[in-house]
Coordinates of C-alpha atoms in Angstrom, one line a residue:
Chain P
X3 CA -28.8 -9.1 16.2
X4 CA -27.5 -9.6 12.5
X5 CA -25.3 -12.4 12.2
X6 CA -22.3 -11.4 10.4
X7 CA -22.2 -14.1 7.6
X8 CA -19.2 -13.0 5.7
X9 CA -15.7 -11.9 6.8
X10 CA -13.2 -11.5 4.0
X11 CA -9.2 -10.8 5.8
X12 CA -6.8 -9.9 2.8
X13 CA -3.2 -11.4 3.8
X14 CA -0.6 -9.1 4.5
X15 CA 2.8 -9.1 4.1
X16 CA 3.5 -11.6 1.0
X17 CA 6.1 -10.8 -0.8
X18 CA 7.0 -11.0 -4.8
X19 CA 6.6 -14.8 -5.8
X20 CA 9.5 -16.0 -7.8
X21 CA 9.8 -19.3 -9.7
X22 CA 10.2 -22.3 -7.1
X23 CA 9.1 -20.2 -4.4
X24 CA 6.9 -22.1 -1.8
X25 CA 3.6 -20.8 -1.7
X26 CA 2.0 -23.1 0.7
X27 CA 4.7 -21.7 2.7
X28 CA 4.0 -17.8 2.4
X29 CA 0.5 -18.6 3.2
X30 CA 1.1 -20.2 6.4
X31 CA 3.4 -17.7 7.0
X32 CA 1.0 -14.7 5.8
X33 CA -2.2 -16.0 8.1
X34 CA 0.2 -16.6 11.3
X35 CA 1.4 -13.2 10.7
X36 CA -2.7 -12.5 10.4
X37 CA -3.4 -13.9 14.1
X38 CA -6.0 -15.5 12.3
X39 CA -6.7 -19.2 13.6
X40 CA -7.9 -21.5 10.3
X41 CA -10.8 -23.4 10.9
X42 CA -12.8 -26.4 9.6
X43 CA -14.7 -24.0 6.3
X44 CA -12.2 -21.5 6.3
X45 CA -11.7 -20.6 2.7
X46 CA -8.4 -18.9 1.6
X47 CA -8.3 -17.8 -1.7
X48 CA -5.4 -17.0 -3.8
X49 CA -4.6 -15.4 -6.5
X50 CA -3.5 -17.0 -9.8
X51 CA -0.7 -14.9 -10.7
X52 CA 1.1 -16.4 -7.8
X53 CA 0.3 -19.5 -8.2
X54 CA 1.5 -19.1 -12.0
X55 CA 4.2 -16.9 -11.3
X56 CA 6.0 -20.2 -8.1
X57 CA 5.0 -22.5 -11.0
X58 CA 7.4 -21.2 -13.3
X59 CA 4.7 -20.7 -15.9
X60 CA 6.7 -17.3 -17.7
X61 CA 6.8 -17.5 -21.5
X62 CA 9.6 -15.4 -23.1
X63 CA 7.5 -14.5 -26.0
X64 CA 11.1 -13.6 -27.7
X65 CA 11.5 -17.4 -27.9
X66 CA 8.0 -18.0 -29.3
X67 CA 7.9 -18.3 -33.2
X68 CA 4.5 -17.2 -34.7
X69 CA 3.1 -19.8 -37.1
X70 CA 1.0 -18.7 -40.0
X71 CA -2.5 -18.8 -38.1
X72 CA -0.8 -16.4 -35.8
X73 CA -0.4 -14.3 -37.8
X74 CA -3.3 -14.3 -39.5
X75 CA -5.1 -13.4 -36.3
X76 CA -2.3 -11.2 -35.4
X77 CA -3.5 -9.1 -38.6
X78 CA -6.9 -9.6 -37.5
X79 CA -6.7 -8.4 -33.9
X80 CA -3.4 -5.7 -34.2
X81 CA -2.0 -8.1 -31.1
X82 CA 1.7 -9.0 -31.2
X83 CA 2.1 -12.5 -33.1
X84 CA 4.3 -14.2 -31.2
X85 CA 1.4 -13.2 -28.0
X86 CA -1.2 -14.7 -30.2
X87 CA 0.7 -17.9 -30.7
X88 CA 1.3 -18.1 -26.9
X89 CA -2.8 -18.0 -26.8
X90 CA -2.9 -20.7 -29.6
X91 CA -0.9 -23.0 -27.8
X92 CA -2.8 -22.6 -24.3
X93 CA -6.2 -22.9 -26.3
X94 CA -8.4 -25.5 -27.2
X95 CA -10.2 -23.2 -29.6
X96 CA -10.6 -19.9 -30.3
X97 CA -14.2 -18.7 -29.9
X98 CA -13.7 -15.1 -31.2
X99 CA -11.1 -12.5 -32.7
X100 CA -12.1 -9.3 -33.5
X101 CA -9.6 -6.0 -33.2
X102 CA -8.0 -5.7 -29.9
X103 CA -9.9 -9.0 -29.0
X104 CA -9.1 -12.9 -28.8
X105 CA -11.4 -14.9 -26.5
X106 CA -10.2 -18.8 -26.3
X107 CA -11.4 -22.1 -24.7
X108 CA -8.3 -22.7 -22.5
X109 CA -7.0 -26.4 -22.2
X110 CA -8.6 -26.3 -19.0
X111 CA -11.9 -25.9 -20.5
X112 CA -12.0 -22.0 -19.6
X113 CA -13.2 -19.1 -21.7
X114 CA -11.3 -16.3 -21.0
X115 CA -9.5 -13.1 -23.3
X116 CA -6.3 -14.1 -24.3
X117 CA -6.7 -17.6 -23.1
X118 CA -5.7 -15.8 -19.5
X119 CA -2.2 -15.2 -20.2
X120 CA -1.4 -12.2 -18.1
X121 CA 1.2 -9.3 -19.4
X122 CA 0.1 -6.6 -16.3
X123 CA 2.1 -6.6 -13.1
X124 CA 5.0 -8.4 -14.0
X125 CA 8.5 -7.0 -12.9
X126 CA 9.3 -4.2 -14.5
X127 CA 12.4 -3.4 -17.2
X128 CA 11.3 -6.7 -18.8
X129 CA 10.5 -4.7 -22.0
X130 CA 6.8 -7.1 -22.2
X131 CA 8.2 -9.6 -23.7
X132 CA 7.6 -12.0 -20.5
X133 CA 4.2 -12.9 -19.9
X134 CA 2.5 -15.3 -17.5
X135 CA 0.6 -18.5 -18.2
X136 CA -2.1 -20.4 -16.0
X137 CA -1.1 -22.8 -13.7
X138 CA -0.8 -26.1 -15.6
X139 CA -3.3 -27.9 -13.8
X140 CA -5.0 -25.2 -11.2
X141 CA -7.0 -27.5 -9.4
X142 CA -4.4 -29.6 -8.7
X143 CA -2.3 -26.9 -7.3
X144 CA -5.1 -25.8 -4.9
X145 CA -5.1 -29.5 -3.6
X146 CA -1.2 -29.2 -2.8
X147 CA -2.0 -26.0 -1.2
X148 CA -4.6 -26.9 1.0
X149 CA -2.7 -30.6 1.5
X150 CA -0.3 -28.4 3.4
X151 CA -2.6 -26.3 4.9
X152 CA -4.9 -28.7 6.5
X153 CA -1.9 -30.0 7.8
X154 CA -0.5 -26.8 9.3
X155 CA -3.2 -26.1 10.9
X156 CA -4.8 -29.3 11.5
X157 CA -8.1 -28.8 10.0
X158 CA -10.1 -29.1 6.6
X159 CA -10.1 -25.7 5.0
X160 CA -11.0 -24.9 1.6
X161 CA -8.3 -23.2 -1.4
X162 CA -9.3 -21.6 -4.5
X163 CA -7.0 -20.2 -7.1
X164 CA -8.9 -17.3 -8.5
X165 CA -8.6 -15.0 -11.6
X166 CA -10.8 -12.1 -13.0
X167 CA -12.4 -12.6 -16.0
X168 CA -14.4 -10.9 -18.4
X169 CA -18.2 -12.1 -19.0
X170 CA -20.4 -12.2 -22.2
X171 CA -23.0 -9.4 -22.0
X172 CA -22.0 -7.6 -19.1
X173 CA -18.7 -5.4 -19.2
X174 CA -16.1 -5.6 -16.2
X175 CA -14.1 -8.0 -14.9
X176 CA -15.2 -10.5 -11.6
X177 CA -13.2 -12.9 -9.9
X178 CA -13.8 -15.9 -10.9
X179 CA -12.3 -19.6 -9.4
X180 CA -10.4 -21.5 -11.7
X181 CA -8.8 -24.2 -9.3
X182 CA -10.1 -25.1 -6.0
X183 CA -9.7 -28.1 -3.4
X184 CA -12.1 -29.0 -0.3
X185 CA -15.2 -26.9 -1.5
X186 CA -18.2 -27.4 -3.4
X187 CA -17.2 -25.1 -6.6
X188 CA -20.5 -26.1 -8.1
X189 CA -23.1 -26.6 -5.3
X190 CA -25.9 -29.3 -6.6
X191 CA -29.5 -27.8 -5.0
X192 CA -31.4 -30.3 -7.3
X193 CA -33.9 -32.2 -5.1
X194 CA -34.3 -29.3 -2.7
X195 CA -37.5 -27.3 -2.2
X196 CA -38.5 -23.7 -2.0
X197 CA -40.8 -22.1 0.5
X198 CA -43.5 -23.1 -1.2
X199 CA -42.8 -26.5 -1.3
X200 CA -42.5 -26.8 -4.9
X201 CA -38.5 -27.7 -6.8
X202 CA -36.4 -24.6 -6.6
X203 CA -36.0 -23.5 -10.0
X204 CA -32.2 -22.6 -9.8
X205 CA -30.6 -26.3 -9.1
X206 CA -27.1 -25.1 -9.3
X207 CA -24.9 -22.3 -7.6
X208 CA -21.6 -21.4 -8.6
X209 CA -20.1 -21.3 -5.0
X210 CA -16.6 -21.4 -5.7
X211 CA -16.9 -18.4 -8.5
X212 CA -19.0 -16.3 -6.0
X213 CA -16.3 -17.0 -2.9
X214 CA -13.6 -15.5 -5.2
X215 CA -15.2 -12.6 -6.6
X216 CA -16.1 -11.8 -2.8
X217 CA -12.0 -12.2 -2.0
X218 CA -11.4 -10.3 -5.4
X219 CA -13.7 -7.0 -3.9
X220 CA -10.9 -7.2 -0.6
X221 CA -8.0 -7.9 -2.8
X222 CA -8.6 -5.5 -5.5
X223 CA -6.5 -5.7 -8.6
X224 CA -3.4 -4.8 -7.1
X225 CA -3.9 -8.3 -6.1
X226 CA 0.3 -8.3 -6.3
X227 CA 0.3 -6.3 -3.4
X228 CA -2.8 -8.5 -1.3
X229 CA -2.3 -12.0 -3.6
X230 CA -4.5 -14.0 -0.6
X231 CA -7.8 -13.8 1.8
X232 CA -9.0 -15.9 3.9
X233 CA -13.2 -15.7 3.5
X234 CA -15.1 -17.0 7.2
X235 CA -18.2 -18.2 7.7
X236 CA -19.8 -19.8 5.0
X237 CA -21.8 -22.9 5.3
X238 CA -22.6 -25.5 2.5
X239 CA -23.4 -29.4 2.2
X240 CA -22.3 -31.7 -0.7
X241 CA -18.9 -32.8 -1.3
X242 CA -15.9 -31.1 -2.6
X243 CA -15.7 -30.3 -6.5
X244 CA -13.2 -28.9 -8.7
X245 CA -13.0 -25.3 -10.2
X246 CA -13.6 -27.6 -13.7
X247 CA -17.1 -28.3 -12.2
X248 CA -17.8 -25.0 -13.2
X249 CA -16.9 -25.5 -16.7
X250 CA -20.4 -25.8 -19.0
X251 CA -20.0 -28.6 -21.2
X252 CA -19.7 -27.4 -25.0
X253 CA -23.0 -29.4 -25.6
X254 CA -24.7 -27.4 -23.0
X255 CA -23.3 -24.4 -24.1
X256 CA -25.3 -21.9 -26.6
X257 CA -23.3 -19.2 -26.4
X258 CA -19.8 -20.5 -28.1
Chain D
X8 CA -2.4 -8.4 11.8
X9 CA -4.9 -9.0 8.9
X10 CA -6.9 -6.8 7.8
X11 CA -11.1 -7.3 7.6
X12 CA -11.1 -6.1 4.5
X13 CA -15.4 -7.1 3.8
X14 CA -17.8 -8.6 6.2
X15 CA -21.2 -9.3 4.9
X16 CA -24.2 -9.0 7.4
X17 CA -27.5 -11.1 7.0
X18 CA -30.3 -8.8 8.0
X19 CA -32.6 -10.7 10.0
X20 CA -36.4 -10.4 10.3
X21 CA -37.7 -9.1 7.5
X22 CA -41.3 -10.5 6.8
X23 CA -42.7 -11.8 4.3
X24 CA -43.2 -8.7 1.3
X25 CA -46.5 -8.1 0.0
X26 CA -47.3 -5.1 -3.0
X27 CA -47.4 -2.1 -1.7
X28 CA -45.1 -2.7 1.6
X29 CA -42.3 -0.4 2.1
X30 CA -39.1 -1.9 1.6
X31 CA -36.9 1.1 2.9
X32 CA -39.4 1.3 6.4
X33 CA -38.5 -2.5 6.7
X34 CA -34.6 -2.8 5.8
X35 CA -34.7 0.4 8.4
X36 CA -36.1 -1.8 11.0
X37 CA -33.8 -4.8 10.3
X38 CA -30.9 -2.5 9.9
X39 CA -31.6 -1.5 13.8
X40 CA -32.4 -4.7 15.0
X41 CA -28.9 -6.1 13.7
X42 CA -27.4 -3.5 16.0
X43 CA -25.3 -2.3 12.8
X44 CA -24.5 1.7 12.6
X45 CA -24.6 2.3 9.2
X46 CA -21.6 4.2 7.8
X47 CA -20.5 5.9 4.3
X48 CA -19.6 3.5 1.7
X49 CA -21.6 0.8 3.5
X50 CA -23.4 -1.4 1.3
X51 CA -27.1 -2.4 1.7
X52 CA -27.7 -5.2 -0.9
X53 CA -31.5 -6.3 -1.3
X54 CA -33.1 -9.2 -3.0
X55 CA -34.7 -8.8 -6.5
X56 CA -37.7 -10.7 -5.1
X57 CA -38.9 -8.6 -2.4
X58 CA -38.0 -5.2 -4.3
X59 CA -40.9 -6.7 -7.4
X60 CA -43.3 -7.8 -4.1
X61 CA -43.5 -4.7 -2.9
X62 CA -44.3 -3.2 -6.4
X63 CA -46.4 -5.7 -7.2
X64 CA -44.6 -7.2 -10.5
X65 CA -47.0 -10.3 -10.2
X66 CA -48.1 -11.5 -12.9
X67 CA -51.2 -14.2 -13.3
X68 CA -50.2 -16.5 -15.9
X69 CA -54.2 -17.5 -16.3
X70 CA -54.7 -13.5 -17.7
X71 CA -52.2 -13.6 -20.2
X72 CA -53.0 -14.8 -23.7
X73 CA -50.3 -16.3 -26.0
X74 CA -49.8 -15.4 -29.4
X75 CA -48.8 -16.9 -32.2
X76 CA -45.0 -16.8 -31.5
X77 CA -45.4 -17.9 -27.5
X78 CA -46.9 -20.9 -29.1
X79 CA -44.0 -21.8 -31.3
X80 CA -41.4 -20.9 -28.6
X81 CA -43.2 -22.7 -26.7
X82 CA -43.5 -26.2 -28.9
X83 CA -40.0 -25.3 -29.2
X84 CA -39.0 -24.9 -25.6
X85 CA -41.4 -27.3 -23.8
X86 CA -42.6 -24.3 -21.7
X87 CA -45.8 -22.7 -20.6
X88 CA -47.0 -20.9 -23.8
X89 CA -48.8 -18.2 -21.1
X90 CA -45.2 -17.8 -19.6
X91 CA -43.3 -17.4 -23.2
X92 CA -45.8 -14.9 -23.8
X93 CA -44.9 -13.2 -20.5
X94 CA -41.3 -13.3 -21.5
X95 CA -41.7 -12.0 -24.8
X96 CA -43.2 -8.9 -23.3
X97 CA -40.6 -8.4 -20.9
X98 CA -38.0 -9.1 -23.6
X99 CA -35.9 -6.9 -26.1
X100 CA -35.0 -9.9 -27.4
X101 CA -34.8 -13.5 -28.0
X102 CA -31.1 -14.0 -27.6
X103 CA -31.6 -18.2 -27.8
X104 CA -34.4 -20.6 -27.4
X105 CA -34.3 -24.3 -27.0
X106 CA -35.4 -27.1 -24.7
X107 CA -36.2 -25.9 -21.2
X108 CA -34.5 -23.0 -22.1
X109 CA -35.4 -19.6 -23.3
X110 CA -32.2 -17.0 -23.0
X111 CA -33.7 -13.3 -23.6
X112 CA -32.6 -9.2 -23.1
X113 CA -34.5 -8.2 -21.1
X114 CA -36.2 -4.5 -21.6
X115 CA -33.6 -3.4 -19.6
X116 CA -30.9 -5.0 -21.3
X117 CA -30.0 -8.1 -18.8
X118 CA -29.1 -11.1 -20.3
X119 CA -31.4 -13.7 -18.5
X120 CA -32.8 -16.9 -18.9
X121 CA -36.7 -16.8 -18.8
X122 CA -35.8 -12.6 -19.2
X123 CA -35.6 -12.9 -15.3
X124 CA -39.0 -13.7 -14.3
X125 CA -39.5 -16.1 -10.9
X126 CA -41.6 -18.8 -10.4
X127 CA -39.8 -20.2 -7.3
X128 CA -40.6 -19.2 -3.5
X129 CA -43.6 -17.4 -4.4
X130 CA -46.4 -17.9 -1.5
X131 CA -47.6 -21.7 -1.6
X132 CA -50.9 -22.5 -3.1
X133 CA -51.1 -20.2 -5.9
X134 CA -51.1 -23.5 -8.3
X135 CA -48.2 -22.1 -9.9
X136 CA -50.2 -19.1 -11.6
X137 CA -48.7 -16.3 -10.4
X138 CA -45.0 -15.5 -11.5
X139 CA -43.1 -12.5 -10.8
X140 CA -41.5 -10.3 -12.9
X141 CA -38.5 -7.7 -12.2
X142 CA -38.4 -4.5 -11.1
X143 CA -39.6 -2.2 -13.7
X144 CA -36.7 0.2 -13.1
X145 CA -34.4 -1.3 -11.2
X146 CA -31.8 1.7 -10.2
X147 CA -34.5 4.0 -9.7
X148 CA -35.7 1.1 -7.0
X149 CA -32.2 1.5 -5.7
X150 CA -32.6 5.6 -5.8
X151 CA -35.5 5.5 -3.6
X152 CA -33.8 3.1 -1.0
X153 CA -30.8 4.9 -0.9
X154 CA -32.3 8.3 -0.1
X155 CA -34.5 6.8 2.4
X156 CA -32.0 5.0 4.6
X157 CA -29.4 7.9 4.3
X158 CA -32.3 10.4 5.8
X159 CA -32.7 7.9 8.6
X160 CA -28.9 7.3 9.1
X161 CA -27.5 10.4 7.9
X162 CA -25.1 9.3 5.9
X163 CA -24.5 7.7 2.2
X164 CA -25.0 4.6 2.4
X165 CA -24.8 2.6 -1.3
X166 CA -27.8 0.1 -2.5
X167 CA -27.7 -2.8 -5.0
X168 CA -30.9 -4.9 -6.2
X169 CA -29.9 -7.5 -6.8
X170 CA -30.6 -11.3 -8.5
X171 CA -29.0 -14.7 -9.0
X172 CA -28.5 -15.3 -13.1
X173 CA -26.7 -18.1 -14.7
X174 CA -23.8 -17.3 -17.3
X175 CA -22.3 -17.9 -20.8
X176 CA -19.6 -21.2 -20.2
X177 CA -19.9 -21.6 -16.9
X178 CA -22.3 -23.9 -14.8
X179 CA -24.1 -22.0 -11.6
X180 CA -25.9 -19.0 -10.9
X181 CA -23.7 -15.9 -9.0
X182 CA -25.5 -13.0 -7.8
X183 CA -25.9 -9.8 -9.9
X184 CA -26.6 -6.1 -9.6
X185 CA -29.6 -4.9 -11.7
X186 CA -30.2 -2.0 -9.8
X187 CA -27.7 0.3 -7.8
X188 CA -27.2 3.6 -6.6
X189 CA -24.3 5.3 -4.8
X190 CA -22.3 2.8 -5.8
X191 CA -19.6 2.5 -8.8
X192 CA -21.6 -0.7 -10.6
X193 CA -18.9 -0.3 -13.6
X194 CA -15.1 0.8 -12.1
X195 CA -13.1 2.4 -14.6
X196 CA -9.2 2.3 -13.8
X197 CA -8.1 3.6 -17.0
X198 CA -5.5 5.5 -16.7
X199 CA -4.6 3.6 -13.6
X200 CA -0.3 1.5 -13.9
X201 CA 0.2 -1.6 -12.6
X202 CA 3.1 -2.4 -10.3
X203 CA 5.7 -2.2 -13.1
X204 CA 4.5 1.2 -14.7
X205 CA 2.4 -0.2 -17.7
X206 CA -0.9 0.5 -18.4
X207 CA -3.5 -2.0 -16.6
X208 CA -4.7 -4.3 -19.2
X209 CA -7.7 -5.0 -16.8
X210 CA -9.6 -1.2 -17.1
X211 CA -13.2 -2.1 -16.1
X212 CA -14.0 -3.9 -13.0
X213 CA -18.1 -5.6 -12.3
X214 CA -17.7 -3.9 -8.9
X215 CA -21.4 -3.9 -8.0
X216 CA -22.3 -7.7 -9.5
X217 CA -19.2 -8.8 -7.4
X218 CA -20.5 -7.3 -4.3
X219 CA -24.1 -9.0 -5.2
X220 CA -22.2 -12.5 -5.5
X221 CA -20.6 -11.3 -2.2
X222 CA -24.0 -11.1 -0.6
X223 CA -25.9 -13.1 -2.4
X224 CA -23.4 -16.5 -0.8
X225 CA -24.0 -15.2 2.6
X226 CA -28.3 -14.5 1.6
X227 CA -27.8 -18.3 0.3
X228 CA -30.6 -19.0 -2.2
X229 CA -33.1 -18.8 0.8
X230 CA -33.3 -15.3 -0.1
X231 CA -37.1 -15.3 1.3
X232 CA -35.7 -15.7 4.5
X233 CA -32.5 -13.8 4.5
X234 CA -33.4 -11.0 1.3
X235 CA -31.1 -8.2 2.4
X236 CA -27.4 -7.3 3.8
X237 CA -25.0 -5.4 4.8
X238 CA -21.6 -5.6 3.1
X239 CA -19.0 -3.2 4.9
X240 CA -15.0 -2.4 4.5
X241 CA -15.2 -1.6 0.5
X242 CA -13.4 1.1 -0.5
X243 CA -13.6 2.6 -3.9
X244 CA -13.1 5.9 -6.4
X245 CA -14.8 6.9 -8.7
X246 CA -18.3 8.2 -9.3
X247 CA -21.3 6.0 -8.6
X248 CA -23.1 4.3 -11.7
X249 CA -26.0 2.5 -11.7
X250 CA -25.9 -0.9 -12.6
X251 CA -27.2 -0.1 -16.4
X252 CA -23.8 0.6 -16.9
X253 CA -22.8 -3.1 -16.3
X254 CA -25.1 -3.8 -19.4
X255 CA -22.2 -4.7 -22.4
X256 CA -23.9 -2.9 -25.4
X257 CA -25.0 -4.9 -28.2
X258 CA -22.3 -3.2 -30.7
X259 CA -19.3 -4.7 -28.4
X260 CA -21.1 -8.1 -27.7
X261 CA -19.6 -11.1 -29.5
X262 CA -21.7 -13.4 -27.9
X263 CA -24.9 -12.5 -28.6

């Protein structure tokens, strides 16, 4: 019979995340409410703009003052100047502005459009001049989460913050992981052999990337309305890493 | 209770693919071994590697003849001169070249390293000769599938080819959709508000390469042993696209 490898349950039931709001809490709450039983390789995944949005990581972009490179790029791109100083600020570089377009290096070390500040989905009447941030240190807040996880439910699960993101070359956006506690975000194969006995060629898989484009397929975009899965029955060896595991090192990098 | 919102099923049994097999006669036998019903908006996803068996995209490296530029990408590279050659011809383009590495478009527009050809998990003893190139038409692969499992199941079933690549800034391979039909490869939401009545800023979604990393954790890179599943519970508007239409075009690439 075909073993089903794969499960993917979207959590119900969570409501809007405010600043200060627990979310450690709402997911324990949201999986009991599931009937779902965590278990040692249980993976829940959750979505950034909650993680951002209990972090307190608004920016009033009334408040921000656009410098002159702001503006420059503001002129550049037709984006709002004070948003583009909000990107400036979260970046470590900018890799690319063309109209309608600003792709940075976050701090973290991620590439993303608009250094992944977020102006979709907020609460409404706020005019947009409240966008959202990432989470200051995203793999850190997965390791608080699953800290209080494991010991809910008295196990070893794995958390990853996820996002969507744009890619070079290929249009549309995936999930992608950019914080993540108790799995292997970048699984090392080296050493390993293929069928034929010779070095598999592909040494290195981006687990933790792959886990939350599957949870971003169940969550959908609306992800405000399904923020969390929990994704079953994956298997893996080799010790935990960070979403920044994922991150290619500049030097490595010939496409920047 | 949660809600199963995706389960991914290994299918189980499927021999070893030689040129020539029939890959819809044998994903129709593993489909009824697994015990699985297939329904609308199912999802069979099948390895690259078996779809180019079965045509016979081998290539024997001892036939092919570099020219003048294999030989300089390959001083350049460190590679097989007889492989550079074999990449050039399945190239569009050189997109980068440098040690170990040669980053190319292929003919049908994929960004890939080594333009996608295999040299991994091909049958043991062949000295390394014999490479494997992709698909030559990829969705039309997925066509053909498609239409034969819906006859046999009565029904529409979706199909994705599809292949591990690596990516621009982050470390790891996902899976990827190079061929699909009956599926949306390339969601379009415009049009579509987000929770607060604005205009989604995220318009385009990779739906088909996320469903490829979807199956491609639970084929694991074993995909010899495990080269197909089922991925069940999507739902989705929208007209299918095949997965050319996840192929950015050159015009809005910045990173090319």
């Amino acid at each position: 019979l075909g073993e089903e490898a794969l499960t993917v349950t979207t959590l119900q039931g969570i409501p809007e995340v405010r600043p200060g709001d627990d979310i450690p809490a709402l997911l324990i709450a949201a999986i009991e409410r599931s009937g779902l039983v965590p278990r040692a390789r249980d993976i829940v995944v959750v979505a950034q703009k909650i993680v951002s949005k209990a972090e307190g990581r608004y920016l009033d972009l009334a408040t921000v003052e656009p410098g002159r490179r702001a503006q420059e790029l503001s002129a550049l791109t037709g984006k709002d100047a004070r948003l583009i100083e909000a990107i400036l600020s979260e970046s470590a570089e900018i890799l690319r502005a063309a109209p309608h377009v600003v792709i940075a290096v976050t701090r973290h070390g991620f590439v993303m459009a608009n250094a992944g500040i977020d102006q979709s989905n907020l609460e409404a009447g706020d005019g947009g001049r409240r966008v959202l941030l990432l989470p200051e240190r995203p793999d850190l807040s997965a390791q608080h989460i699953k800290a209080r996880l494991d010991a809910q439910f008295r196990t070893e699960v794995g958390v990853i913050v996820s996002d969507s993101a744009g890619r070079a070359w290929r249009l549309g956006t995936v999930g992608v992981a950019i914080g993540a506690a108790g799995v292997p975000s970048l699984l090392d194969r080296r050493g390993e052999m293929d069928l034929a006995g010779r070095a598999l060629e592909v040494t290195e898989v981006g687990f933790a990337d792959a886990v939350a484009a599957a949870a971003g397929l169940a969550m959908g975009e609306a992800a405000e309305a399904r923020p969390a899965a929990l994704v079953r029955g994956l298997a893996w060896s080799g010790p935990p890493r960070p979403a920044f595991s994922l991150v290619r090192p500049k030097s490595q990098d010939l496409f920047r």
